[in-house]
mmCIF file with all atom_site columns, C-alpha atoms in Angstrom:
data_model
loop_
_atom_site.group_PDB
_atom_site.id
_atom_site.type_symbol
_atom_site.label_atom_id
_atom_site.label_alt_id
_atom_site.label_comp_id
_atom_site.label_asym_id
_atom_site.label_entity_id
_atom_site.label_seq_id
_atom_site.pdbx_PDB_ins_code
_atom_site.Cartn_x
_atom_site.Cartn_y
_atom_site.Cartn_z
_atom_site.occupancy
_atom_site.B_iso_or_equiv
_atom_site.pdbx_formal_charge
_atom_site.auth_seq_id
_atom_site.auth_comp_id
_atom_site.auth_asym_id
_atom_site.auth_atom_id
_atom_site.pdbx_PDB_model_num
ATOM 1   C CA . UNK K 1 1   ? -19.239 106.305 42.450 1.00 44.00 ? 1   UNK K CA 1
ATOM 2   C CA . UNK K 1 2   ? -19.473 107.942 38.638 1.00 54.00 ? 2   UNK K CA 1
ATOM 3   C CA . UNK K 1 3   ? -16.496 109.609 39.585 1.00 54.00 ? 3   UNK K CA 1
ATOM 4   C CA . UNK K 1 4   ? -14.228 106.445 40.537 1.00 57.00 ? 4   UNK K CA 1
ATOM 5   C CA . UNK K 1 5   ? -16.142 104.284 37.768 1.00 64.00 ? 5   UNK K CA 1
ATOM 6   C CA . UNK K 1 6   ? -15.765 107.257 35.008 1.00 62.00 ? 6   UNK K CA 1
ATOM 7   C CA . UNK K 1 7   ? -12.332 107.453 36.414 1.00 61.00 ? 7   UNK K CA 1
ATOM 8   C CA . UNK K 1 8   ? -11.440 103.381 36.015 1.00 67.00 ? 8   UNK K CA 1
ATOM 9   C CA . UNK K 1 9   ? -12.904 103.651 32.653 1.00 67.00 ? 9   UNK K CA 1
ATOM 10  C CA . UNK K 1 10  ? -10.692 106.415 31.442 1.00 65.00 ? 10  UNK K CA 1
ATOM 11  C CA . UNK K 1 11  ? -7.360  104.632 33.138 1.00 66.00 ? 11  UNK K CA 1
ATOM 12  C CA . UNK K 1 12  ? -8.664  101.490 31.380 1.00 66.00 ? 12  UNK K CA 1
ATOM 13  C CA . UNK K 1 13  ? -8.895  103.413 27.768 1.00 67.00 ? 13  UNK K CA 1
ATOM 14  C CA . UNK K 1 14  ? -4.944  104.391 28.269 1.00 69.00 ? 14  UNK K CA 1
ATOM 15  C CA . UNK K 1 15  ? -3.184  103.844 25.371 1.00 75.00 ? 15  UNK K CA 1
ATOM 16  C CA . UNK K 1 16  ? -6.420  103.939 23.108 1.00 81.00 ? 16  UNK K CA 1
ATOM 17  C CA . UNK K 1 17  ? -6.963  107.651 21.511 1.00 85.00 ? 17  UNK K CA 1
ATOM 18  C CA . UNK K 1 18  ? -10.544 106.092 20.076 1.00 87.00 ? 18  UNK K CA 1
ATOM 19  C CA . UNK K 1 19  ? -11.820 104.526 23.368 1.00 87.00 ? 19  UNK K CA 1
ATOM 20  C CA . UNK K 1 20  ? -10.047 107.845 25.398 1.00 87.00 ? 20  UNK K CA 1
ATOM 21  C CA . UNK K 1 21  ? -11.963 110.148 23.277 1.00 89.00 ? 21  UNK K CA 1
ATOM 22  C CA . UNK K 1 22  ? -15.228 108.056 23.137 1.00 89.00 ? 22  UNK K CA 1
ATOM 23  C CA . UNK K 1 23  ? -15.134 107.961 27.063 1.00 88.00 ? 23  UNK K CA 1
ATOM 24  C CA . UNK K 1 24  ? -14.343 111.835 27.904 1.00 90.00 ? 24  UNK K CA 1
ATOM 25  C CA . UNK K 1 25  ? -17.356 113.109 24.951 1.00 92.00 ? 25  UNK K CA 1
ATOM 26  C CA . UNK K 1 26  ? -19.288 110.649 26.934 1.00 91.00 ? 26  UNK K CA 1
ATOM 27  C CA . UNK K 1 27  ? -18.688 111.844 30.060 1.00 89.00 ? 27  UNK K CA 1
ATOM 28  C CA . UNK K 1 28  ? -19.748 115.147 29.285 1.00 90.00 ? 28  UNK K CA 1
ATOM 29  C CA . UNK K 1 29  ? -23.040 113.957 28.430 1.00 90.00 ? 29  UNK K CA 1
ATOM 30  C CA . UNK K 1 30  ? -23.785 112.538 32.232 1.00 85.00 ? 30  UNK K CA 1
ATOM 31  C CA . UNK K 1 31  ? -22.139 115.104 33.932 1.00 82.00 ? 31  UNK K CA 1
ATOM 32  C CA . UNK K 1 32  ? -19.697 117.675 32.177 1.00 84.00 ? 32  UNK K CA 1
ATOM 33  C CA . UNK K 1 33  ? -17.822 119.560 34.989 1.00 81.00 ? 33  UNK K CA 1
ATOM 34  C CA . UNK K 1 34  ? -17.071 116.309 36.490 1.00 80.00 ? 34  UNK K CA 1
ATOM 35  C CA . UNK K 1 35  ? -15.975 114.892 33.089 1.00 87.00 ? 35  UNK K CA 1
ATOM 36  C CA . UNK K 1 36  ? -13.769 117.843 33.132 1.00 87.00 ? 36  UNK K CA 1
ATOM 37  C CA . UNK K 1 37  ? -12.467 117.584 36.683 1.00 83.00 ? 37  UNK K CA 1
ATOM 38  C CA . UNK K 1 38  ? -11.320 113.934 35.542 1.00 83.00 ? 38  UNK K CA 1
ATOM 39  C CA . UNK K 1 39  ? -9.877  114.181 32.307 1.00 87.00 ? 39  UNK K CA 1
ATOM 40  C CA . UNK K 1 40  ? -7.741  116.938 33.877 1.00 86.00 ? 40  UNK K CA 1
ATOM 41  C CA . UNK K 1 41  ? -6.500  114.835 36.631 1.00 81.00 ? 41  UNK K CA 1
ATOM 42  C CA . UNK K 1 42  ? -5.830  111.675 34.065 1.00 83.00 ? 42  UNK K CA 1
ATOM 43  C CA . UNK K 1 43  ? -3.989  114.427 31.996 1.00 85.00 ? 43  UNK K CA 1
ATOM 44  C CA . UNK K 1 44  ? -1.847  115.234 35.435 1.00 81.00 ? 44  UNK K CA 1
ATOM 45  C CA . UNK K 1 45  ? -0.971  111.674 36.201 1.00 78.00 ? 45  UNK K CA 1
ATOM 46  C CA . UNK K 1 46  ? -0.137  111.411 32.423 1.00 82.00 ? 46  UNK K CA 1
ATOM 47  C CA . UNK K 1 47  ? -2.354  108.547 31.347 1.00 82.00 ? 47  UNK K CA 1
ATOM 48  C CA . UNK K 1 48  ? -4.237  110.962 28.587 1.00 86.00 ? 48  UNK K CA 1
ATOM 49  C CA . UNK K 1 49  ? -2.844  113.984 26.831 1.00 90.00 ? 49  UNK K CA 1
ATOM 50  C CA . UNK K 1 50  ? -3.420  117.484 26.850 1.00 92.00 ? 50  UNK K CA 1
ATOM 51  C CA . UNK K 1 51  ? -4.950  118.118 23.182 1.00 94.00 ? 51  UNK K CA 1
ATOM 52  C CA . UNK K 1 52  ? -6.935  115.101 23.272 1.00 94.00 ? 52  UNK K CA 1
ATOM 53  C CA . UNK K 1 53  ? -8.290  115.635 26.899 1.00 93.00 ? 53  UNK K CA 1
ATOM 54  C CA . UNK K 1 54  ? -9.483  119.337 25.839 1.00 94.00 ? 54  UNK K CA 1
ATOM 55  C CA . UNK K 1 55  ? -10.697 118.292 22.449 1.00 95.00 ? 55  UNK K CA 1
ATOM 56  C CA . UNK K 1 56  ? -12.675 115.566 23.271 1.00 95.00 ? 56  UNK K CA 1
ATOM 57  C CA . UNK K 1 57  ? -14.419 117.896 26.512 1.00 95.00 ? 57  UNK K CA 1
ATOM 58  C CA . UNK K 1 58  ? -15.027 120.495 23.674 1.00 96.00 ? 58  UNK K CA 1
ATOM 59  C CA . UNK K 1 59  ? -16.439 118.143 21.233 1.00 96.00 ? 59  UNK K CA 1
ATOM 60  C CA . UNK K 1 60  ? -18.776 116.680 24.101 1.00 96.00 ? 60  UNK K CA 1
ATOM 61  C CA . UNK K 1 61  ? -19.844 119.707 25.704 1.00 95.00 ? 61  UNK K CA 1
ATOM 62  C CA . UNK K 1 62  ? -20.795 121.283 22.329 1.00 96.00 ? 62  UNK K CA 1
ATOM 63  C CA . UNK K 1 63  ? -22.721 118.468 20.973 1.00 96.00 ? 63  UNK K CA 1
ATOM 64  C CA . UNK K 1 64  ? -24.752 118.261 24.126 1.00 95.00 ? 64  UNK K CA 1
ATOM 65  C CA . UNK K 1 65  ? -25.406 121.778 23.944 1.00 96.00 ? 65  UNK K CA 1
ATOM 66  C CA . UNK K 1 66  ? -26.888 121.329 20.443 1.00 97.00 ? 66  UNK K CA 1
ATOM 67  C CA . UNK K 1 67  ? -28.679 118.413 21.514 1.00 96.00 ? 67  UNK K CA 1
ATOM 68  C CA . UNK K 1 68  ? -30.244 120.601 24.199 1.00 96.00 ? 68  UNK K CA 1
ATOM 69  C CA . UNK K 1 69  ? -31.016 123.350 21.209 1.00 96.00 ? 69  UNK K CA 1
ATOM 70  C CA . UNK K 1 70  ? -32.610 120.547 19.753 1.00 96.00 ? 70  UNK K CA 1
ATOM 71  C CA . UNK K 1 71  ? -34.685 118.970 21.401 1.00 95.00 ? 71  UNK K CA 1
ATOM 72  C CA . UNK K 1 72  ? -36.189 122.352 21.985 1.00 93.00 ? 72  UNK K CA 1
ATOM 73  C CA . UNK K 1 73  ? -36.934 122.783 18.209 1.00 93.00 ? 73  UNK K CA 1
ATOM 74  C CA . UNK K 1 74  ? -38.538 119.501 18.249 1.00 93.00 ? 74  UNK K CA 1
ATOM 75  C CA . UNK K 1 75  ? -41.177 119.955 21.164 1.00 89.00 ? 75  UNK K CA 1
ATOM 76  C CA . UNK K 1 76  ? -41.760 123.114 19.181 1.00 84.00 ? 76  UNK K CA 1
ATOM 77  C CA . UNK K 1 77  ? -43.162 120.750 15.989 1.00 84.00 ? 77  UNK K CA 1
ATOM 78  C CA . UNK K 1 78  ? -45.599 118.282 18.844 1.00 83.00 ? 78  UNK K CA 1
ATOM 79  C CA . UNK K 1 79  ? -48.828 119.703 19.236 1.00 81.00 ? 79  UNK K CA 1
ATOM 80  C CA . UNK K 1 80  ? -49.463 119.174 22.988 1.00 78.00 ? 80  UNK K CA 1
ATOM 81  C CA . UNK K 1 81  ? -46.305 121.198 23.826 1.00 73.00 ? 81  UNK K CA 1
ATOM 82  C CA . UNK K 1 82  ? -47.479 123.551 21.515 1.00 74.00 ? 82  UNK K CA 1
ATOM 83  C CA . UNK K 1 83  ? -50.631 124.057 23.645 1.00 75.00 ? 83  UNK K CA 1
ATOM 84  C CA . UNK K 1 84  ? -48.802 124.753 26.796 1.00 78.00 ? 84  UNK K CA 1
ATOM 85  C CA . UNK K 1 85  ? -47.616 127.551 25.483 1.00 77.00 ? 85  UNK K CA 1
ATOM 86  C CA . UNK K 1 86  ? -49.586 129.682 22.822 1.00 74.00 ? 86  UNK K CA 1
ATOM 87  C CA . UNK K 1 87  ? -48.885 131.141 19.833 1.00 75.00 ? 87  UNK K CA 1
ATOM 88  C CA . UNK K 1 88  ? -49.120 134.999 21.184 1.00 81.00 ? 88  UNK K CA 1
ATOM 89  C CA . UNK K 1 89  ? -46.722 134.025 24.110 1.00 79.00 ? 89  UNK K CA 1
ATOM 90  C CA . UNK K 1 90  ? -44.354 132.256 21.569 1.00 78.00 ? 90  UNK K CA 1
ATOM 91  C CA . UNK K 1 91  ? -43.826 135.308 19.124 1.00 76.00 ? 91  UNK K CA 1
ATOM 92  C CA . UNK K 1 92  ? -43.383 137.464 22.145 1.00 82.00 ? 92  UNK K CA 1
ATOM 93  C CA . UNK K 1 93  ? -40.795 134.689 24.240 1.00 78.00 ? 93  UNK K CA 1
ATOM 94  C CA . UNK K 1 94  ? -39.039 134.484 20.373 1.00 83.00 ? 94  UNK K CA 1
ATOM 95  C CA . UNK K 1 95  ? -39.166 138.290 19.782 1.00 85.00 ? 95  UNK K CA 1
ATOM 96  C CA . UNK K 1 96  ? -36.948 138.716 23.234 1.00 87.00 ? 96  UNK K CA 1
ATOM 97  C CA . UNK K 1 97  ? -34.974 135.535 23.448 1.00 86.00 ? 97  UNK K CA 1
ATOM 98  C CA . UNK K 1 98  ? -34.258 136.469 19.099 1.00 88.00 ? 98  UNK K CA 1
ATOM 99  C CA . UNK K 1 99  ? -33.091 139.608 21.112 1.00 87.00 ? 99  UNK K CA 1
ATOM 100 C CA . UNK K 1 100 ? -31.027 137.951 23.755 1.00 89.00 ? 100 UNK K CA 1
ATOM 101 C CA . UNK K 1 101 ? -29.458 134.778 22.843 1.00 93.00 ? 101 UNK K CA 1
ATOM 102 C CA . UNK K 1 102 ? -25.920 135.037 23.723 1.00 92.00 ? 102 UNK K CA 1
ATOM 103 C CA . UNK K 1 103 ? -26.198 136.687 26.903 1.00 91.00 ? 103 UNK K CA 1
ATOM 104 C CA . UNK K 1 104 ? -29.049 133.924 27.684 1.00 91.00 ? 104 UNK K CA 1
ATOM 105 C CA . UNK K 1 105 ? -26.098 131.263 26.464 1.00 93.00 ? 105 UNK K CA 1
ATOM 106 C CA . UNK K 1 106 ? -23.372 132.812 28.625 1.00 90.00 ? 106 UNK K CA 1
ATOM 107 C CA . UNK K 1 107 ? -25.020 133.129 31.359 1.00 88.00 ? 107 UNK K CA 1
ATOM 108 C CA . UNK K 1 108 ? -26.884 129.962 31.727 1.00 88.00 ? 108 UNK K CA 1
ATOM 109 C CA . UNK K 1 109 ? -23.216 128.447 30.635 1.00 87.00 ? 109 UNK K CA 1
ATOM 110 C CA . UNK K 1 110 ? -22.028 129.865 34.083 1.00 81.00 ? 110 UNK K CA 1
ATOM 111 C CA . UNK K 1 111 ? -24.671 129.297 36.520 1.00 78.00 ? 111 UNK K CA 1
ATOM 112 C CA . UNK K 1 112 ? -25.056 125.274 36.658 1.00 73.00 ? 112 UNK K CA 1
ATOM 113 C CA . UNK K 1 113 ? -29.016 124.167 36.454 1.00 77.00 ? 113 UNK K CA 1
ATOM 114 C CA . UNK K 1 114 ? -29.663 126.859 33.682 1.00 84.00 ? 114 UNK K CA 1
ATOM 115 C CA . UNK K 1 115 ? -28.570 124.920 30.896 1.00 88.00 ? 115 UNK K CA 1
ATOM 116 C CA . UNK K 1 116 ? -31.157 122.431 30.042 1.00 90.00 ? 116 UNK K CA 1
ATOM 117 C CA . UNK K 1 117 ? -34.151 125.291 30.605 1.00 90.00 ? 117 UNK K CA 1
ATOM 118 C CA . UNK K 1 118 ? -32.348 127.980 28.386 1.00 92.00 ? 118 UNK K CA 1
ATOM 119 C CA . UNK K 1 119 ? -31.012 126.192 25.479 1.00 95.00 ? 119 UNK K CA 1
ATOM 120 C CA . UNK K 1 120 ? -34.527 123.677 25.185 1.00 93.00 ? 120 UNK K CA 1
ATOM 121 C CA . UNK K 1 121 ? -36.559 127.290 25.614 1.00 91.00 ? 121 UNK K CA 1
ATOM 122 C CA . UNK K 1 122 ? -34.246 128.764 22.574 1.00 94.00 ? 122 UNK K CA 1
ATOM 123 C CA . UNK K 1 123 ? -34.815 125.561 20.451 1.00 93.00 ? 123 UNK K CA 1
ATOM 124 C CA . UNK K 1 124 ? -38.472 125.559 21.334 1.00 91.00 ? 124 UNK K CA 1
ATOM 125 C CA . UNK K 1 125 ? -38.380 129.480 20.872 1.00 91.00 ? 125 UNK K CA 1
ATOM 126 C CA . UNK K 1 126 ? -36.526 128.833 17.320 1.00 91.00 ? 126 UNK K CA 1
ATOM 127 C CA . UNK K 1 127 ? -33.910 131.139 18.353 1.00 93.00 ? 127 UNK K CA 1
ATOM 128 C CA . UNK K 1 128 ? -31.495 131.700 15.520 1.00 94.00 ? 128 UNK K CA 1
ATOM 129 C CA . UNK K 1 129 ? -29.592 128.461 15.090 1.00 96.00 ? 129 UNK K CA 1
ATOM 130 C CA . UNK K 1 130 ? -25.977 130.436 14.193 1.00 96.00 ? 130 UNK K CA 1
ATOM 131 C CA . UNK K 1 131 ? -26.101 132.802 17.201 1.00 95.00 ? 131 UNK K CA 1
ATOM 132 C CA . UNK K 1 132 ? -27.174 130.207 18.925 1.00 96.00 ? 132 UNK K CA 1
ATOM 133 C CA . UNK K 1 133 ? -24.260 127.584 17.719 1.00 97.00 ? 133 UNK K CA 1
ATOM 134 C CA . UNK K 1 134 ? -21.530 130.746 18.213 1.00 96.00 ? 134 UNK K CA 1
ATOM 135 C CA . UNK K 1 135 ? -22.157 131.515 21.786 1.00 96.00 ? 135 UNK K CA 1
ATOM 136 C CA . UNK K 1 136 ? -22.227 128.056 22.849 1.00 96.00 ? 136 UNK K CA 1
ATOM 137 C CA . UNK K 1 137 ? -18.992 127.553 21.233 1.00 96.00 ? 137 UNK K CA 1
ATOM 138 C CA . UNK K 1 138 ? -17.351 130.244 22.780 1.00 95.00 ? 138 UNK K CA 1
ATOM 139 C CA . UNK K 1 139 ? -19.253 129.996 26.437 1.00 94.00 ? 139 UNK K CA 1
ATOM 140 C CA . UNK K 1 140 ? -17.794 126.431 26.628 1.00 93.00 ? 140 UNK K CA 1
ATOM 141 C CA . UNK K 1 141 ? -14.334 127.189 24.915 1.00 94.00 ? 141 UNK K CA 1
ATOM 142 C CA . UNK K 1 142 ? -14.096 129.510 28.087 1.00 92.00 ? 142 UNK K CA 1
ATOM 143 C CA . UNK K 1 143 ? -15.685 127.518 30.980 1.00 89.00 ? 143 UNK K CA 1
ATOM 144 C CA . UNK K 1 144 ? -14.334 124.365 29.981 1.00 91.00 ? 144 UNK K CA 1
ATOM 145 C CA . UNK K 1 145 ? -10.688 126.357 29.430 1.00 93.00 ? 145 UNK K CA 1
ATOM 146 C CA . UNK K 1 146 ? -10.889 127.940 32.833 1.00 90.00 ? 146 UNK K CA 1
ATOM 147 C CA . UNK K 1 147 ? -12.062 124.793 35.015 1.00 86.00 ? 147 UNK K CA 1
ATOM 148 C CA . UNK K 1 148 ? -10.169 122.169 33.039 1.00 91.00 ? 148 UNK K CA 1
ATOM 149 C CA . UNK K 1 149 ? -6.415  124.355 33.857 1.00 90.00 ? 149 UNK K CA 1
ATOM 150 C CA . UNK K 1 150 ? -7.811  124.823 37.366 1.00 85.00 ? 150 UNK K CA 1
ATOM 151 C CA . UNK K 1 151 ? -8.254  121.272 37.835 1.00 81.00 ? 151 UNK K CA 1
ATOM 152 C CA . UNK K 1 152 ? -4.682  120.110 36.192 1.00 83.00 ? 152 UNK K CA 1
ATOM 153 C CA . UNK K 1 153 ? -3.001  122.851 38.537 1.00 83.00 ? 153 UNK K CA 1
ATOM 154 C CA . UNK K 1 154 ? -5.210  121.252 41.462 1.00 78.00 ? 154 UNK K CA 1
ATOM 155 C CA . UNK K 1 155 ? -4.394  117.811 40.091 1.00 71.00 ? 155 UNK K CA 1
ATOM 156 C CA . UNK K 1 156 ? -0.741  118.492 39.844 1.00 73.00 ? 156 UNK K CA 1
ATOM 157 C CA . UNK K 1 157 ? -0.444  119.263 43.411 1.00 71.00 ? 157 UNK K CA 1
ATOM 158 C CA . UNK K 1 158 ? -3.260  116.636 44.858 1.00 66.00 ? 158 UNK K CA 1
ATOM 159 C CA . UNK K 1 159 ? -1.072  114.101 42.747 1.00 65.00 ? 159 UNK K CA 1
ATOM 160 C CA . UNK K 1 160 ? 1.949   115.671 45.012 1.00 61.00 ? 160 UNK K CA 1
ATOM 161 C CA . UNK K 1 161 ? 0.943   115.985 48.161 1.00 62.00 ? 161 UNK K CA 1
ATOM 162 C CA . UNK K 1 162 ? -2.652  113.278 48.022 1.00 63.00 ? 162 UNK K CA 1
ATOM 163 C CA . UNK K 1 163 ? -1.173  111.008 46.542 1.00 64.00 ? 163 UNK K CA 1
ATOM 164 C CA . UNK K 1 164 ? -3.564  107.530 46.238 1.00 68.00 ? 164 UNK K CA 1
ATOM 165 C CA . UNK K 1 165 ? -6.129  110.066 48.200 1.00 64.00 ? 165 UNK K CA 1
ATOM 166 C CA . UNK K 1 166 ? -5.822  112.434 46.024 1.00 63.00 ? 166 UNK K CA 1
ATOM 167 C CA . UNK K 1 167 ? -9.482  111.248 44.410 1.00 63.00 ? 167 UNK K CA 1
ATOM 168 C CA . UNK K 1 168 ? -10.270 112.217 47.850 1.00 68.00 ? 168 UNK K CA 1
ATOM 169 C CA . UNK K 1 169 ? -9.477  115.849 47.119 1.00 67.00 ? 169 UNK K CA 1
ATOM 170 C CA . UNK K 1 170 ? -11.535 115.638 43.971 1.00 65.00 ? 170 UNK K CA 1
ATOM 171 C CA . UNK K 1 171 ? -14.495 115.039 45.636 1.00 67.00 ? 171 UNK K CA 1
ATOM 172 C CA . UNK K 1 172 ? -14.222 118.080 47.431 1.00 70.00 ? 172 UNK K CA 1
ATOM 173 C CA . UNK K 1 173 ? -13.915 120.609 44.896 1.00 67.00 ? 173 UNK K CA 1
ATOM 174 C CA . UNK K 1 174 ? -16.618 118.558 43.346 1.00 66.00 ? 174 UNK K CA 1
ATOM 175 C CA . UNK K 1 175 ? -18.393 118.726 45.904 1.00 70.00 ? 175 UNK K CA 1
ATOM 176 C CA . UNK K 1 176 ? -17.136 123.171 46.007 1.00 71.00 ? 176 UNK K CA 1
ATOM 177 C CA . UNK K 1 177 ? -17.774 123.242 42.942 1.00 67.00 ? 177 UNK K CA 1
ATOM 178 C CA . UNK K 1 178 ? -21.787 122.127 42.622 1.00 65.00 ? 178 UNK K CA 1
ATOM 179 C CA . UNK K 1 179 ? -22.592 124.242 46.353 1.00 71.00 ? 179 UNK K CA 1
ATOM 180 C CA . UNK K 1 180 ? -20.627 127.692 44.906 1.00 68.00 ? 180 UNK K CA 1
ATOM 181 C CA . UNK K 1 181 ? -22.370 127.024 41.367 1.00 66.00 ? 181 UNK K CA 1
ATOM 182 C CA . UNK K 1 182 ? -26.045 126.309 43.713 1.00 68.00 ? 182 UNK K CA 1
ATOM 183 C CA . UNK K 1 183 ? -25.170 129.700 45.634 1.00 73.00 ? 183 UNK K CA 1
ATOM 184 C CA . UNK K 1 184 ? -24.629 131.638 42.570 1.00 66.00 ? 184 UNK K CA 1
ATOM 185 C CA . UNK K 1 185 ? -27.443 130.661 41.266 1.00 63.00 ? 185 UNK K CA 1
ATOM 186 C CA . UNK K 1 186 ? -30.138 131.497 44.188 1.00 69.00 ? 186 UNK K CA 1
ATOM 187 C CA . UNK K 1 187 ? -28.232 134.478 43.989 1.00 70.00 ? 187 UNK K CA 1
ATOM 188 C CA . UNK K 1 188 ? -29.077 134.764 40.788 1.00 60.00 ? 188 UNK K CA 1
ATOM 189 C CA . UNK K 1 189 ? -32.437 134.383 41.693 1.00 62.00 ? 189 UNK K CA 1
ATOM 190 C CA . UNK K 1 190 ? -32.894 136.538 44.411 1.00 67.00 ? 190 UNK K CA 1
ATOM 191 C CA . UNK K 1 191 ? -31.722 139.206 42.421 1.00 64.00 ? 191 UNK K CA 1
ATOM 192 C CA . UNK K 1 192 ? -34.098 138.604 39.398 1.00 56.00 ? 192 UNK K CA 1
ATOM 193 C CA . UNK K 1 193 ? -36.518 138.870 41.776 1.00 60.00 ? 193 UNK K CA 1
ATOM 194 C CA . UNK K 1 194 ? -35.527 141.930 43.640 1.00 66.00 ? 194 UNK K CA 1
ATOM 195 C CA . UNK K 1 195 ? -35.783 143.570 39.835 1.00 57.00 ? 195 UNK K CA 1
ATOM 196 C CA . UNK K 1 196 ? -39.050 142.348 38.831 1.00 52.00 ? 196 UNK K CA 1
#
């Protein structure tokens, strides 16, 4: 349902760049991969320009990533949250993540379900903000561009072959993306468990 609502909202914003930008940016806060797919479909249909769609996606996703880091940083100042992780464990964690900010951001960008806990933990443990922000921007540029251009190509094919039923094809693609992400996350967790 969210997919069709977002698509309708984005279609109704056509012709008004500020509304298109706002719709895409807000869509990334709700479900960024779906917003990326839908924005690409709208570009394929000629309803939204490619630079506006990509720029809005990058902006929304990076703002969301920085927001997650900020939430972690704020929670590090809350007394009850600090009590959950003692000073010794916080120091050990801070030293560990300081050395691994870039790989942690990259892995969590490409494995669904890892961004929220990873980015908020990096904020909580006061990982270097500049390093985090640079890694988040680079990871977003890579992942979002890849997903967007695959979706754009699929969107053009779906418009040609499925016509009005292209949204069914999009829904199948979203489900496949989620399933593949879950399989990759489980594989990564199983691998980490064996290495431990």
